[in-house]
Structures are given as structure tokens and as C-alpha cells.
Amino acid sequence: MCQDNSKSKQSALIISNEEIANNVYKMIIKQEQVANEAKPGQFINVYCKSESRILPRPISLCEVNREEGLVTIVYLVVGNGTKEFSSLQAGDRVDILGSLGNGFDIKDCKESIIVGGGVGTPPLLELVKNLPGKKKVFLGFRTGSFLVKEFEKYAEVHIATDDGSVGEKGTVTDLMKKVGVQGDIIYSCGPKPMLVAVKNMAEELDIDAQISLEERMGCGIGACVGCICKIKADTEIGYTYKKVCKDGPVFDAKEVIF
Ligand SMILES: Cc1cc2nc3c(=O)[nH]c(=O)nc-3n(C[C@H](O)[C@H](O)[C@H](O)COP(=O)(O)OP(=O)(O)OC[C@H]3O[C@@H](n4cnc5c(N)ncnc54)[C@H](O)[C@@H]3O)c2cc1C
Ligand code: FES
């Protein structure tokens, strides 16, 4: 499903906005339409109130509660936009647009492997809730961790951190090799080096992988070509460019040229 251009900015009520780890915030927003339409792996554009920050910030949907019209986002404070979001409180309102992007294509597999890194972890929670069959989750962080208990409700979880502060010291893909991965498909979201390793691993195992790209974005709605990535294609040059915000953010790993 590609982005629907008929969607417009909506004002949403903030139910809560709490720091859940160092500089990582969990915000619950009431917005029935977004909650109703959302699928795992999609994102919303979150708008700043400050006029000096016109461009929206894309943030993945971490959890969705259709019955109550709630969506949860989990974000790391990295710059002025996310800093502004962290100052918002329950009862405040925030403008959002969504849900955007294609999301994961949930396959009816017996065993799925889920691999997340840093702020690529949040969209995988709603995915894990919705996946059929057995699920094994591998999460990697620089230091510390977040959302682990939430994932443990639905799957076996393995953690790696760069500094060894939680779980195994090292990269999440090294941990996967150590634990041993067996499954029919990999779903992944995280930083580029991790996605490259996941793509290679899927090729070695000869299984499919869907990867969600965390490209820098401008408009977030397909209008500025600020987010293009190279995708294999049957053209003279062997590839074409696609927009991560509109055609993605989830792509078949086999198609992505890093
Ligand atoms: C599809 C998608 C989903 C994302 N989901 C999450 C999430 O769930 N949690 C989370 O913490 N972060 C997520 N990010 C990254 C998040 O969008 C950036 O951290 C955020 O936009 C930074 O804004 P800032 O104003 O704080 O930082 P600044 O660096 O000041 O941002 C300046 C500009 O660059 C853009 N920008 C900066 N970094 C990124 C980035 N990594 N990706 C896209 N645009 C960027 C901003 O949108 C803004 O227009 C996601 C990014 C994408 C593309
Ligand atoms: S961010 Fe503008 S086209 Fe994707």
C-alpha cells in the first residue's frame, strides 16, 4: 500500500509522553483515523510547533490500539525537533500526518526472525504482535536497552549492546550467528550497516528478508526526492531510484542496492 495523497494533517491529543530510557521517549497519541488504518512498519509525520522547523519528523508506529484509537511512538532525542516533542505533556496537542509508507508484508510463515537496531526497534513491536507462528527477536543497542519487556510478551528475545551493558557485548548480527538462526523469513529495521549484514545473512540462509530503511527525509510524502534509494530493476543500468517515504520504507532486501 503506497501513501494516500488525500491524507491531511490531523491534530492529535497527547495521552502521555514519558522518558523510558536515557533520551528515549514513549508518546501515546489519540488519533482514531491513524489507529484505524495503521499497519506494522508504517510511520507518521510529526510536526513541530516552532515555525523555524517546517519539515515534519518521520517516526514509526510502535504500537496501535484500534479499539481506543491510540497510537504509540517511541523516539530518541537527537536534534531540535525531537527535543521539542520531548517537552510536550499529556493534554497538549500535536499535528501528525499518517499513517504513511507501505509497512511490512506479513507472511504466513512457521518461524520468523526479527532483527532491530536502536531506534529501528519500535516498529518491530507492532509487527511481532501481528506475526503468525514462532518468532525469535534479536535487538541491538549502543548502550542500555528499551522495549525489551514488551517484546518478551510475544517472543523469545536476545539482546546485544556495543558496550555490553545489557545482554551480549557486540553487534546484534554477531549474536545471531552465535545463537544460531533458523527460520523462513527475516524482518528488520535499524542502521544501514546492520541492514547490510542482515541482507547478507538472508542470502547465506537463502531466505527472504524485508528491511525497513531509515533514510533521512524532507517532506515525507513523496514530493521532494529527499529520500531516494537504489533498487534493482530491469533497466539498462540495472537499477532504478525509489522514494523511501512513498515506495518504502520496507523493501525486499534482495532488491536494495546499498
Ligand atoms: C521511516 C522513518 C521512521 C523513523 N522512525 C523513528 C522512530 O520510530 N524513532 C526514532 O527515534 N527515530 C525514527 N526515525 C528517525 C527520526 O525521523 C529522526 O531522528 C528525526 O527526524 C530527527 O529530527 P530532529 O529534528 O530531532 O533532528 P535534526 O537532525 O535536527 O533534524 C533535521 C532534519 O533532518 C531530518 N532527519 C534527521 N535525521 C533523520 C533520520 N534519521 N531520518 C529521517 N529524517 C531525519 C529531520 O526530519 C529534519 O527535517 C525514523 C526515520 C524514518 C525515515
Ligand atoms: S522525503 Fe520527500 S520524497 Fe521522500
PDB file of C-alpha atoms and ligand atoms in Angstrom:
ATOM      1  CA  MET A   1       0.000   0.000   0.000  1.00  0.00           C
ATOM      2  CA  CYS A   2       1.522   3.320  -1.019  1.00  0.00           C
ATOM      3  CA  GLN A   3       0.897   6.616   0.616  1.00  0.00           C
ATOM      4  CA  ASP A   4      -2.514   8.103   0.077  1.00  0.00           C
ATOM      5  CA  ASN A   5      -2.213  11.714  -1.100  1.00  0.00           C
ATOM      6  CA  SER A   6      -5.706  12.501   0.162  1.00  0.00           C
ATOM      7  CA  LYS A   7      -4.452  12.292   3.739  1.00  0.00           C
ATOM      8  CA  SER A   8      -4.171  15.552   5.577  1.00  0.00           C
ATOM      9  CA  LYS A   9      -2.563  16.809   8.738  1.00  0.00           C
ATOM     10  CA  GLN A  10      -4.553  15.949  11.877  1.00  0.00           C
ATOM     11  CA  SER A  11      -4.449  17.416  15.327  1.00  0.00           C
ATOM     12  CA  ALA A  12      -3.932  14.681  17.910  1.00  0.00           C
ATOM     13  CA  LEU A  13      -4.293  14.653  21.683  1.00  0.00           C
ATOM     14  CA  ILE A  14      -1.262  13.544  23.665  1.00  0.00           C
ATOM     15  CA  ILE A  15      -2.281  10.998  26.305  1.00  0.00           C
ATOM     16  CA  SER A  16       1.200  10.577  27.769  1.00  0.00           C
ATOM     17  CA  ASN A  17       4.841  11.326  26.921  1.00  0.00           C
ATOM     18  CA  GLU A  18       7.395   9.702  29.201  1.00  0.00           C
ATOM     19  CA  GLU A  19      11.139   9.100  29.157  1.00  0.00           C
ATOM     20  CA  ILE A  20      11.574   5.293  29.117  1.00  0.00           C
ATOM     21  CA  ALA A  21      15.379   5.195  28.737  1.00  0.00           C
ATOM     22  CA  ASN A  22      18.144   7.761  28.502  1.00  0.00           C
ATOM     23  CA  ASN A  23      16.801  10.343  25.983  1.00  0.00           C
ATOM     24  CA  VAL A  24      14.250   7.849  24.636  1.00  0.00           C
ATOM     25  CA  TYR A  25      10.581   8.861  24.947  1.00  0.00           C
ATOM     26  CA  LYS A  26       7.342   6.957  24.560  1.00  0.00           C
ATOM     27  CA  MET A  27       4.414   9.099  23.421  1.00  0.00           C
ATOM     28  CA  ILE A  28       0.835   7.843  23.289  1.00  0.00           C
ATOM     29  CA  ILE A  29      -1.417   9.844  20.979  1.00  0.00           C
ATOM     30  CA  LYS A  30      -5.175   9.657  20.427  1.00  0.00           C
ATOM     31  CA  GLN A  31      -5.974   9.773  16.718  1.00  0.00           C
ATOM     32  CA  GLU A  32      -8.715   7.345  15.656  1.00  0.00           C
ATOM     33  CA  GLN A  33      -8.217   7.573  11.893  1.00  0.00           C
ATOM     34  CA  VAL A  34      -4.494   6.806  12.056  1.00  0.00           C
ATOM     35  CA  ALA A  35      -5.050   3.997  14.574  1.00  0.00           C
ATOM     36  CA  ASN A  36      -7.738   2.506  12.379  1.00  0.00           C
ATOM     37  CA  GLU A  37      -5.676   2.446   9.187  1.00  0.00           C
ATOM     38  CA  ALA A  38      -2.200   1.753  10.545  1.00  0.00           C
ATOM     39  CA  LYS A  39      -0.222  -1.355   9.726  1.00  0.00           C
ATOM     40  CA  PRO A  40       3.097  -2.532  11.192  1.00  0.00           C
ATOM     41  CA  GLY A  41       6.124  -0.797   9.683  1.00  0.00           C
ATOM     42  CA  GLN A  42       4.297   2.373   8.705  1.00  0.00           C
ATOM     43  CA  PHE A  43       5.228   5.768  10.114  1.00  0.00           C
ATOM     44  CA  ILE A  44       3.661   9.152  10.849  1.00  0.00           C
ATOM     45  CA  ASN A  45       4.977  12.614  10.094  1.00  0.00           C
ATOM     46  CA  VAL A  46       5.101  14.568  13.343  1.00  0.00           C
ATOM     47  CA  TYR A  47       5.095  18.369  13.021  1.00  0.00           C
ATOM     48  CA  CYS A  48       6.915  20.863  15.240  1.00  0.00           C
ATOM     49  CA  LYS A  49       5.155  23.895  16.654  1.00  0.00           C
ATOM     50  CA  SER A  50       8.192  26.105  16.050  1.00  0.00           C
ATOM     51  CA  GLU A  51       7.913  27.898  12.697  1.00  0.00           C
ATOM     52  CA  SER A  52      11.674  27.593  12.226  1.00  0.00           C
ATOM     53  CA  ARG A  53      11.188  23.839  11.836  1.00  0.00           C
ATOM     54  CA  ILE A  54       8.800  23.426   8.907  1.00  0.00           C
ATOM     55  CA  LEU A  55       9.741  19.895   7.846  1.00  0.00           C
ATOM     56  CA  PRO A  56       7.962  17.071   9.634  1.00  0.00           C
ATOM     57  CA  ARG A  57       9.858  14.380  11.536  1.00  0.00           C
ATOM     58  CA  PRO A  58       9.078  10.810  10.418  1.00  0.00           C
ATOM     59  CA  ILE A  59       8.526   8.486  13.395  1.00  0.00           C
ATOM     60  CA  SER A  60       7.459   4.828  13.161  1.00  0.00           C
ATOM     61  CA  LEU A  61       4.305   3.461  14.692  1.00  0.00           C
ATOM     62  CA  CYS A  62       5.410   1.336  17.619  1.00  0.00           C
ATOM     63  CA  GLU A  63       2.022   0.144  18.856  1.00  0.00           C
ATOM     64  CA  VAL A  64      -1.564   0.595  17.731  1.00  0.00           C
ATOM     65  CA  ASN A  65      -4.739   0.220  19.785  1.00  0.00           C
ATOM     66  CA  ARG A  66      -7.631   0.348  17.300  1.00  0.00           C
ATOM     67  CA  GLU A  67     -10.381  -0.056  19.909  1.00  0.00           C
ATOM     68  CA  GLU A  68      -9.275   3.038  21.813  1.00  0.00           C
ATOM     69  CA  GLY A  69      -7.948   4.968  18.788  1.00  0.00           C
ATOM     70  CA  LEU A  70      -4.441   5.186  20.235  1.00  0.00           C
ATOM     71  CA  VAL A  71      -1.022   5.070  18.597  1.00  0.00           C
ATOM     72  CA  THR A  72       2.303   4.830  20.407  1.00  0.00           C
ATOM     73  CA  ILE A  73       5.579   6.204  19.093  1.00  0.00           C
ATOM     74  CA  VAL A  74       8.998   5.750  20.683  1.00  0.00           C
ATOM     75  CA  TYR A  75      11.683   8.263  19.734  1.00  0.00           C
ATOM     76  CA  LEU A  76      15.239   9.190  20.575  1.00  0.00           C
ATOM     77  CA  VAL A  77      16.018  12.866  21.137  1.00  0.00           C
ATOM     78  CA  VAL A  78      18.707  13.694  18.555  1.00  0.00           C
ATOM     79  CA  GLY A  79      18.046  17.281  17.430  1.00  0.00           C
ATOM     80  CA  ASN A  80      15.748  20.251  17.860  1.00  0.00           C
ATOM     81  CA  GLY A  81      12.597  18.569  16.526  1.00  0.00           C
ATOM     82  CA  THR A  82      12.677  15.544  18.789  1.00  0.00           C
ATOM     83  CA  LYS A  83      13.783  17.801  21.673  1.00  0.00           C
ATOM     84  CA  GLU A  84      10.613  19.828  21.163  1.00  0.00           C
ATOM     85  CA  PHE A  85       8.494  16.644  21.155  1.00  0.00           C
ATOM     86  CA  SER A  86      10.078  15.564  24.441  1.00  0.00           C
ATOM     87  CA  SER A  87       8.813  18.766  26.108  1.00  0.00           C
ATOM     88  CA  LEU A  88       5.170  18.027  25.231  1.00  0.00           C
ATOM     89  CA  GLN A  89       2.897  16.826  28.015  1.00  0.00           C
ATOM     90  CA  ALA A  90      -0.330  14.887  28.465  1.00  0.00           C
ATOM     91  CA  GLY A  91      -3.217  17.137  27.384  1.00  0.00           C
ATOM     92  CA  ASP A  92      -1.135  19.000  24.763  1.00  0.00           C
ATOM     93  CA  ARG A  93      -1.892  18.566  21.083  1.00  0.00           C
ATOM     94  CA  VAL A  94       0.454  17.703  18.224  1.00  0.00           C
ATOM     95  CA  ASP A  95      -0.080  17.754  14.446  1.00  0.00           C
ATOM     96  CA  ILE A  96       0.540  14.464  12.676  1.00  0.00           C
ATOM     97  CA  LEU A  97       0.056  13.027   9.186  1.00  0.00           C
ATOM     98  CA  GLY A  98      -0.398   9.366   8.523  1.00  0.00           C
ATOM     99  CA  SER A  99      -0.234   6.570   8.510  1.00  0.00           C
ATOM    100  CA  LEU A 100       2.434   6.723   5.789  1.00  0.00           C
ATOM    101  CA  GLY A 101       4.556   4.283   3.796  1.00  0.00           C
ATOM    102  CA  ASN A 102       3.959   0.685   2.822  1.00  0.00           C
ATOM    103  CA  GLY A 103       4.662  -1.219   6.065  1.00  0.00           C
ATOM    104  CA  PHE A 104       5.762  -4.856   6.357  1.00  0.00           C
ATOM    105  CA  ASP A 105       4.129  -7.513   4.202  1.00  0.00           C
ATOM    106  CA  ILE A 106       3.180 -10.116   6.814  1.00  0.00           C
ATOM    107  CA  LYS A 107       3.812 -13.629   5.506  1.00  0.00           C
ATOM    108  CA  ASP A 108       2.166 -16.758   6.851  1.00  0.00           C
ATOM    109  CA  CYS A 109       5.438 -18.400   7.938  1.00  0.00           C
ATOM    110  CA  LYS A 110       6.092 -21.070  10.571  1.00  0.00           C
ATOM    111  CA  GLU A 111       9.097 -19.242  12.043  1.00  0.00           C
ATOM    112  CA  SER A 112      10.108 -15.586  11.683  1.00  0.00           C
ATOM    113  CA  ILE A 113      13.321 -13.871  12.698  1.00  0.00           C
ATOM    114  CA  ILE A 114      13.039 -10.221  13.740  1.00  0.00           C
ATOM    115  CA  VAL A 115      16.127  -8.015  13.923  1.00  0.00           C
ATOM    116  CA  GLY A 116      16.106  -4.466  15.295  1.00  0.00           C
ATOM    117  CA  GLY A 117      18.795  -1.917  15.993  1.00  0.00           C
ATOM    118  CA  GLY A 118      18.473   1.239  18.123  1.00  0.00           C
ATOM    119  CA  VAL A 119      15.542   3.428  17.035  1.00  0.00           C
ATOM    120  CA  GLY A 120      14.779   0.815  14.385  1.00  0.00           C
ATOM    121  CA  THR A 121      13.398  -1.318  17.176  1.00  0.00           C
ATOM    122  CA  PRO A 122       9.994   0.401  17.806  1.00  0.00           C
ATOM    123  CA  PRO A 123       8.201  -0.511  14.526  1.00  0.00           C
ATOM    124  CA  LEU A 124       9.055  -4.169  15.083  1.00  0.00           C
ATOM    125  CA  LEU A 125       6.899  -4.386  18.226  1.00  0.00           C
ATOM    126  CA  GLU A 126       3.578  -3.972  16.408  1.00  0.00           C
ATOM    127  CA  LEU A 127       4.934  -6.360  13.757  1.00  0.00           C
ATOM    128  CA  VAL A 128       5.800  -9.051  16.314  1.00  0.00           C
ATOM    129  CA  LYS A 129       2.294  -8.769  17.807  1.00  0.00           C
ATOM    130  CA  ASN A 130       0.771  -9.450  14.407  1.00  0.00           C
ATOM    131  CA  LEU A 131       3.085 -12.172  13.068  1.00  0.00           C
ATOM    132  CA  PRO A 132       1.804 -15.732  12.978  1.00  0.00           C
ATOM    133  CA  GLY A 133       3.919 -18.717  14.064  1.00  0.00           C
ATOM    134  CA  LYS A 134       7.102 -18.875  16.122  1.00  0.00           C
ATOM    135  CA  LYS A 135       9.104 -15.664  16.489  1.00  0.00           C
ATOM    136  CA  LYS A 136      12.700 -15.076  17.527  1.00  0.00           C
ATOM    137  CA  VAL A 137      13.684 -11.444  18.189  1.00  0.00           C
ATOM    138  CA  PHE A 138      17.237 -10.050  18.164  1.00  0.00           C
ATOM    139  CA  LEU A 139      17.683  -6.458  19.361  1.00  0.00           C
ATOM    140  CA  GLY A 140      20.873  -4.396  19.295  1.00  0.00           C
ATOM    141  CA  PHE A 141      21.616  -1.141  21.124  1.00  0.00           C
ATOM    142  CA  ARG A 142      24.691   1.059  21.650  1.00  0.00           C
ATOM    143  CA  THR A 143      24.188   1.088  25.406  1.00  0.00           C
ATOM    144  CA  GLY A 144      21.240   0.142  27.623  1.00  0.00           C
ATOM    145  CA  SER A 145      18.002  -1.047  26.069  1.00  0.00           C
ATOM    146  CA  PHE A 146      14.325  -0.222  25.762  1.00  0.00           C
ATOM    147  CA  LEU A 147      11.044  -2.027  24.927  1.00  0.00           C
ATOM    148  CA  VAL A 148      12.566  -5.411  25.824  1.00  0.00           C
ATOM    149  CA  LYS A 149       9.805  -6.400  28.292  1.00  0.00           C
ATOM    150  CA  GLU A 150       7.171  -5.506  25.697  1.00  0.00           C
ATOM    151  CA  PHE A 151       8.820  -7.773  23.094  1.00  0.00           C
ATOM    152  CA  GLU A 152       9.172 -10.592  25.652  1.00  0.00           C
ATOM    153  CA  LYS A 153       5.372 -10.793  25.903  1.00  0.00           C
ATOM    154  CA  TYR A 154       5.251 -12.103  22.347  1.00  0.00           C
ATOM    155  CA  ALA A 155       8.585 -13.762  21.532  1.00  0.00           C
ATOM    156  CA  GLU A 156      11.925 -15.170  22.604  1.00  0.00           C
ATOM    157  CA  VAL A 157      14.252 -12.139  22.798  1.00  0.00           C
ATOM    158  CA  HIS A 158      18.056 -11.883  22.519  1.00  0.00           C
ATOM    159  CA  ILE A 159      19.890  -8.611  23.249  1.00  0.00           C
ATOM    160  CA  ALA A 160      23.297  -7.285  22.204  1.00  0.00           C
ATOM    161  CA  THR A 161      24.884  -3.959  23.166  1.00  0.00           C
ATOM    162  CA  ASP A 162      28.068  -2.338  21.856  1.00  0.00           C
ATOM    163  CA  ASP A 163      29.335  -1.798  25.416  1.00  0.00           C
ATOM    164  CA  GLY A 164      27.982  -5.000  26.990  1.00  0.00           C
ATOM    165  CA  SER A 165      25.758  -3.029  29.418  1.00  0.00           C
ATOM    166  CA  VAL A 166      22.781  -5.292  28.579  1.00  0.00           C
ATOM    167  CA  GLY A 167      22.873  -8.790  27.073  1.00  0.00           C
ATOM    168  CA  GLU A 168      25.813  -9.887  24.955  1.00  0.00           C
ATOM    169  CA  LYS A 169      28.660  -7.458  24.118  1.00  0.00           C
ATOM    170  CA  GLY A 170      28.968  -6.866  20.376  1.00  0.00           C
ATOM    171  CA  THR A 171      26.731  -6.463  17.358  1.00  0.00           C
ATOM    172  CA  VAL A 172      23.296  -7.973  17.038  1.00  0.00           C
ATOM    173  CA  THR A 173      24.295  -9.846  13.876  1.00  0.00           C
ATOM    174  CA  ASP A 174      27.261 -11.456  15.680  1.00  0.00           C
ATOM    175  CA  LEU A 175      24.819 -12.504  18.394  1.00  0.00           C
ATOM    176  CA  MET A 176      22.548 -14.031  15.744  1.00  0.00           C
ATOM    177  CA  LYS A 177      25.455 -16.116  14.452  1.00  0.00           C
ATOM    178  CA  LYS A 178      26.286 -17.206  17.992  1.00  0.00           C
ATOM    179  CA  VAL A 179      22.701 -18.171  18.928  1.00  0.00           C
ATOM    180  CA  GLY A 180      22.073 -19.637  15.500  1.00  0.00           C
ATOM    181  CA  VAL A 181      19.243 -18.515  13.276  1.00  0.00           C
ATOM    182  CA  GLN A 182      16.671 -20.755  11.772  1.00  0.00           C
ATOM    183  CA  GLY A 183      13.516 -19.522  10.148  1.00  0.00           C
ATOM    184  CA  ASP A 184      11.605 -18.838   6.978  1.00  0.00           C
ATOM    185  CA  ILE A 185      11.910 -15.057   6.817  1.00  0.00           C
ATOM    186  CA  ILE A 186      13.720 -12.086   8.400  1.00  0.00           C
ATOM    187  CA  TYR A 187      12.067  -8.744   9.164  1.00  0.00           C
ATOM    188  CA  SER A 188      14.449  -5.948  10.106  1.00  0.00           C
ATOM    189  CA  CYS A 189      14.769  -2.233  10.833  1.00  0.00           C
ATOM    190  CA  GLY A 190      17.827  -0.346  12.011  1.00  0.00           C
ATOM    191  CA  PRO A 191      21.004   1.405  10.904  1.00  0.00           C
ATOM    192  CA  LYS A 192      22.448   0.748   7.453  1.00  0.00           C
ATOM    193  CA  PRO A 193      25.467  -1.416   8.487  1.00  0.00           C
ATOM    194  CA  MET A 194      23.111  -3.708  10.381  1.00  0.00           C
ATOM    195  CA  LEU A 195      20.736  -3.959   7.423  1.00  0.00           C
ATOM    196  CA  VAL A 196      23.665  -4.813   5.117  1.00  0.00           C
ATOM    197  CA  ALA A 197      24.651  -7.644   7.492  1.00  0.00           C
ATOM    198  CA  VAL A 198      21.019  -8.845   7.650  1.00  0.00           C
ATOM    199  CA  LYS A 199      20.759  -8.816   3.845  1.00  0.00           C
ATOM    200  CA  ASN A 200      23.972 -10.890   3.583  1.00  0.00           C
ATOM    201  CA  MET A 201      22.759 -13.299   6.246  1.00  0.00           C
ATOM    202  CA  ALA A 202      19.424 -13.812   4.460  1.00  0.00           C
ATOM    203  CA  GLU A 203      21.317 -14.530   1.240  1.00  0.00           C
ATOM    204  CA  GLU A 204      23.534 -17.090   3.015  1.00  0.00           C
ATOM    205  CA  LEU A 205      20.472 -18.777   4.554  1.00  0.00           C
ATOM    206  CA  ASP A 206      18.603 -18.491   1.251  1.00  0.00           C
ATOM    207  CA  ILE A 207      15.520 -16.984   2.891  1.00  0.00           C
ATOM    208  CA  ASP A 208      13.534 -13.805   2.242  1.00  0.00           C
ATOM    209  CA  ALA A 209      14.156 -10.623   4.188  1.00  0.00           C
ATOM    210  CA  GLN A 210      12.132  -7.431   4.433  1.00  0.00           C
ATOM    211  CA  ILE A 211      14.164  -4.446   5.577  1.00  0.00           C
ATOM    212  CA  SER A 212      12.922  -1.008   6.604  1.00  0.00           C
ATOM    213  CA  LEU A 213      15.281   1.795   5.584  1.00  0.00           C
ATOM    214  CA  GLU A 214      15.904   4.733   7.913  1.00  0.00           C
ATOM    215  CA  GLU A 215      16.690   7.265   5.187  1.00  0.00           C
ATOM    216  CA  ARG A 216      16.873  10.988   6.002  1.00  0.00           C
ATOM    217  CA  MET A 217      13.671  12.615   4.839  1.00  0.00           C
ATOM    218  CA  GLY A 218      12.465  16.026   3.795  1.00  0.00           C
ATOM    219  CA  CYS A 219       8.745  16.243   3.030  1.00  0.00           C
ATOM    220  CA  GLY A 220       7.977  12.610   3.984  1.00  0.00           C
ATOM    221  CA  ILE A 221       5.135  12.459   1.435  1.00  0.00           C
ATOM    222  CA  GLY A 222       6.824  11.779  -1.901  1.00  0.00           C
ATOM    223  CA  ALA A 223       7.160  15.381  -3.089  1.00  0.00           C
ATOM    224  CA  CYS A 224      10.847  16.297  -2.741  1.00  0.00           C
ATOM    225  CA  VAL A 225      13.055  13.284  -3.740  1.00  0.00           C
ATOM    226  CA  GLY A 226      14.947  13.824  -0.498  1.00  0.00           C
ATOM    227  CA  CYS A 227      14.831  10.158   0.442  1.00  0.00           C
ATOM    228  CA  ILE A 228      15.733   8.128  -2.640  1.00  0.00           C
ATOM    229  CA  CYS A 229      17.394   4.722  -2.546  1.00  0.00           C
ATOM    230  CA  LYS A 230      18.750   2.441  -5.281  1.00  0.00           C
ATOM    231  CA  ILE A 231      16.581  -0.561  -6.129  1.00  0.00           C
ATOM    232  CA  LYS A 232      17.465  -3.333  -8.615  1.00  0.00           C
ATOM    233  CA  ALA A 233      15.447  -3.072 -11.810  1.00  0.00           C
ATOM    234  CA  ASP A 234      15.284  -4.494 -15.286  1.00  0.00           C
ATOM    235  CA  THR A 235      16.751  -1.339 -16.847  1.00  0.00           C
ATOM    236  CA  GLU A 236      19.885  -0.678 -18.902  1.00  0.00           C
ATOM    237  CA  ILE A 237      21.801   0.335 -15.791  1.00  0.00           C
ATOM    238  CA  GLY A 238      20.334  -2.474 -13.669  1.00  0.00           C
ATOM    239  CA  TYR A 239      18.686  -0.263 -11.101  1.00  0.00           C
ATOM    240  CA  THR A 240      16.182   2.489 -10.521  1.00  0.00           C
ATOM    241  CA  TYR A 241      15.595   5.031  -7.764  1.00  0.00           C
ATOM    242  CA  LYS A 242      12.683   4.720  -5.361  1.00  0.00           C
ATOM    243  CA  LYS A 243      11.384   7.030  -2.667  1.00  0.00           C
ATOM    244  CA  VAL A 244      11.745   5.579   0.808  1.00  0.00           C
ATOM    245  CA  CYS A 245       8.822   7.639   2.163  1.00  0.00           C
ATOM    246  CA  LYS A 246       6.358   6.609  -0.547  1.00  0.00           C
ATOM    247  CA  ASP A 247       7.570   3.302  -2.032  1.00  0.00           C
ATOM    248  CA  GLY A 248       9.023   2.138   1.305  1.00  0.00           C
ATOM    249  CA  PRO A 249      10.237   2.317   3.973  1.00  0.00           C
ATOM    250  CA  VAL A 250      10.073  -1.506   3.726  1.00  0.00           C
ATOM    251  CA  PHE A 251      11.804  -3.183   0.781  1.00  0.00           C
ATOM    252  CA  ASP A 252      12.723  -6.731  -0.208  1.00  0.00           C
ATOM    253  CA  ALA A 253      16.381  -6.991   0.879  1.00  0.00           C
ATOM    254  CA  LYS A 254      17.287  -8.704  -2.403  1.00  0.00           C
ATOM    255  CA  GLU A 255      16.216  -5.579  -4.311  1.00  0.00           C
ATOM    256  CA  VAL A 256      18.094  -2.979  -2.274  1.00  0.00           C
ATOM    257  CA  ILE A 257      21.496  -1.777  -3.538  1.00  0.00           C
ATOM    258  CA  PHE A 258      23.474  -0.324  -0.625  1.00  0.00           C
TER     259      PHE A 258
HETATM  260  C1  LIG B   1      10.608   5.965   8.150  1.00  0.00           C
HETATM  261  C2  LIG B   1      11.337   6.503   9.356  1.00  0.00           C
HETATM  262  C3  LIG B   1      10.933   6.096  10.609  1.00  0.00           C
HETATM  263  C4  LIG B   1      11.606   6.567  11.748  1.00  0.00           C
HETATM  264  N1  LIG B   1      11.189   6.128  12.962  1.00  0.00           N
HETATM  265  C5  LIG B   1      11.808   6.548  14.066  1.00  0.00           C
HETATM  266  C6  LIG B   1      11.386   6.093  15.361  1.00  0.00           C
HETATM  267  O1  LIG B   1      10.455   5.291  15.490  1.00  0.00           O
HETATM  268  N2  LIG B   1      12.044   6.577  16.444  1.00  0.00           N
HETATM  269  C7  LIG B   1      13.086   7.463  16.318  1.00  0.00           C
HETATM  270  O2  LIG B   1      13.669   7.859  17.336  1.00  0.00           O
HETATM  271  N3  LIG B   1      13.502   7.923  15.126  1.00  0.00           N
HETATM  272  C8  LIG B   1      12.891   7.490  13.986  1.00  0.00           C
HETATM  273  N4  LIG B   1      13.312   7.956  12.772  1.00  0.00           N
HETATM  274  C9  LIG B   1      14.379   8.962  12.728  1.00  0.00           C
HETATM  275  C10 LIG B   1      13.765  10.352  13.019  1.00  0.00           C
HETATM  276  O3  LIG B   1      12.933  10.728  11.946  1.00  0.00           O
HETATM  277  C11 LIG B   1      14.859  11.408  13.213  1.00  0.00           C
HETATM  278  O4  LIG B   1      15.644  11.087  14.333  1.00  0.00           O
HETATM  279  C12 LIG B   1      14.253  12.795  13.419  1.00  0.00           C
HETATM  280  O5  LIG B   1      13.626  13.229  12.222  1.00  0.00           O
HETATM  281  C13 LIG B   1      15.316  13.796  13.832  1.00  0.00           C
HETATM  282  O6  LIG B   1      14.707  15.065  13.951  1.00  0.00           O
HETATM  283  P1  LIG B   1      15.387  16.212  14.820  1.00  0.00           P
HETATM  284  O7  LIG B   1      14.738  17.494  14.473  1.00  0.00           O
HETATM  285  O8  LIG B   1      15.390  15.836  16.267  1.00  0.00           O
HETATM  286  O9  LIG B   1      16.892  16.161  14.348  1.00  0.00           O
HETATM  287  P2  LIG B   1      17.639  17.066  13.283  1.00  0.00           P
HETATM  288  O10 LIG B   1      18.893  16.344  12.935  1.00  0.00           O
HETATM  289  O11 LIG B   1      17.739  18.458  13.790  1.00  0.00           O
HETATM  290  O12 LIG B   1      16.682  17.037  12.014  1.00  0.00           O
HETATM  291  C14 LIG B   1      16.830  17.926  10.971  1.00  0.00           C
HETATM  292  C15 LIG B   1      16.070  17.425   9.749  1.00  0.00           C
HETATM  293  O13 LIG B   1      16.624  16.200   9.272  1.00  0.00           O
HETATM  294  C16 LIG B   1      15.631  15.171   9.283  1.00  0.00           C
HETATM  295  N5  LIG B   1      16.244  13.959   9.833  1.00  0.00           N
HETATM  296  C17 LIG B   1      17.259  13.897  10.715  1.00  0.00           C
HETATM  297  N6  LIG B   1      17.570  12.609  10.992  1.00  0.00           N
HETATM  298  C18 LIG B   1      16.724  11.845  10.279  1.00  0.00           C
HETATM  299  C19 LIG B   1      16.534  10.443  10.130  1.00  0.00           C
HETATM  300  N7  LIG B   1      17.280   9.526  10.763  1.00  0.00           N
HETATM  301  N8  LIG B   1      15.551  10.013   9.314  1.00  0.00           N
HETATM  302  C20 LIG B   1      14.781  10.881   8.671  1.00  0.00           C
HETATM  303  N9  LIG B   1      14.916  12.233   8.740  1.00  0.00           N
HETATM  304  C21 LIG B   1      15.865  12.703   9.542  1.00  0.00           C
HETATM  305  C22 LIG B   1      14.524  15.672  10.184  1.00  0.00           C
HETATM  306  O14 LIG B   1      13.261  15.102   9.858  1.00  0.00           O
HETATM  307  C23 LIG B   1      14.601  17.155   9.980  1.00  0.00           C
HETATM  308  O15 LIG B   1      13.893  17.517   8.799  1.00  0.00           O
HETATM  309  C24 LIG B   1      12.684   7.480  11.611  1.00  0.00           C
HETATM  310  C25 LIG B   1      13.092   7.884  10.342  1.00  0.00           C
HETATM  311  C26 LIG B   1      12.439   7.389   9.230  1.00  0.00           C
HETATM  312  C27 LIG B   1      12.883   7.813   7.875  1.00  0.00           C
HETATM  313  S1  FES B   2      11.029  12.752   1.837  1.00  0.00           S
HETATM  314 FE1  FES B   2      10.333  13.965   0.176  1.00  0.00          FE
HETATM  315  S2  FES B   2      10.133  12.471  -1.389  1.00  0.00           S
HETATM  316 FE2  FES B   2      10.571  11.266   0.366  1.00  0.00          FE
END
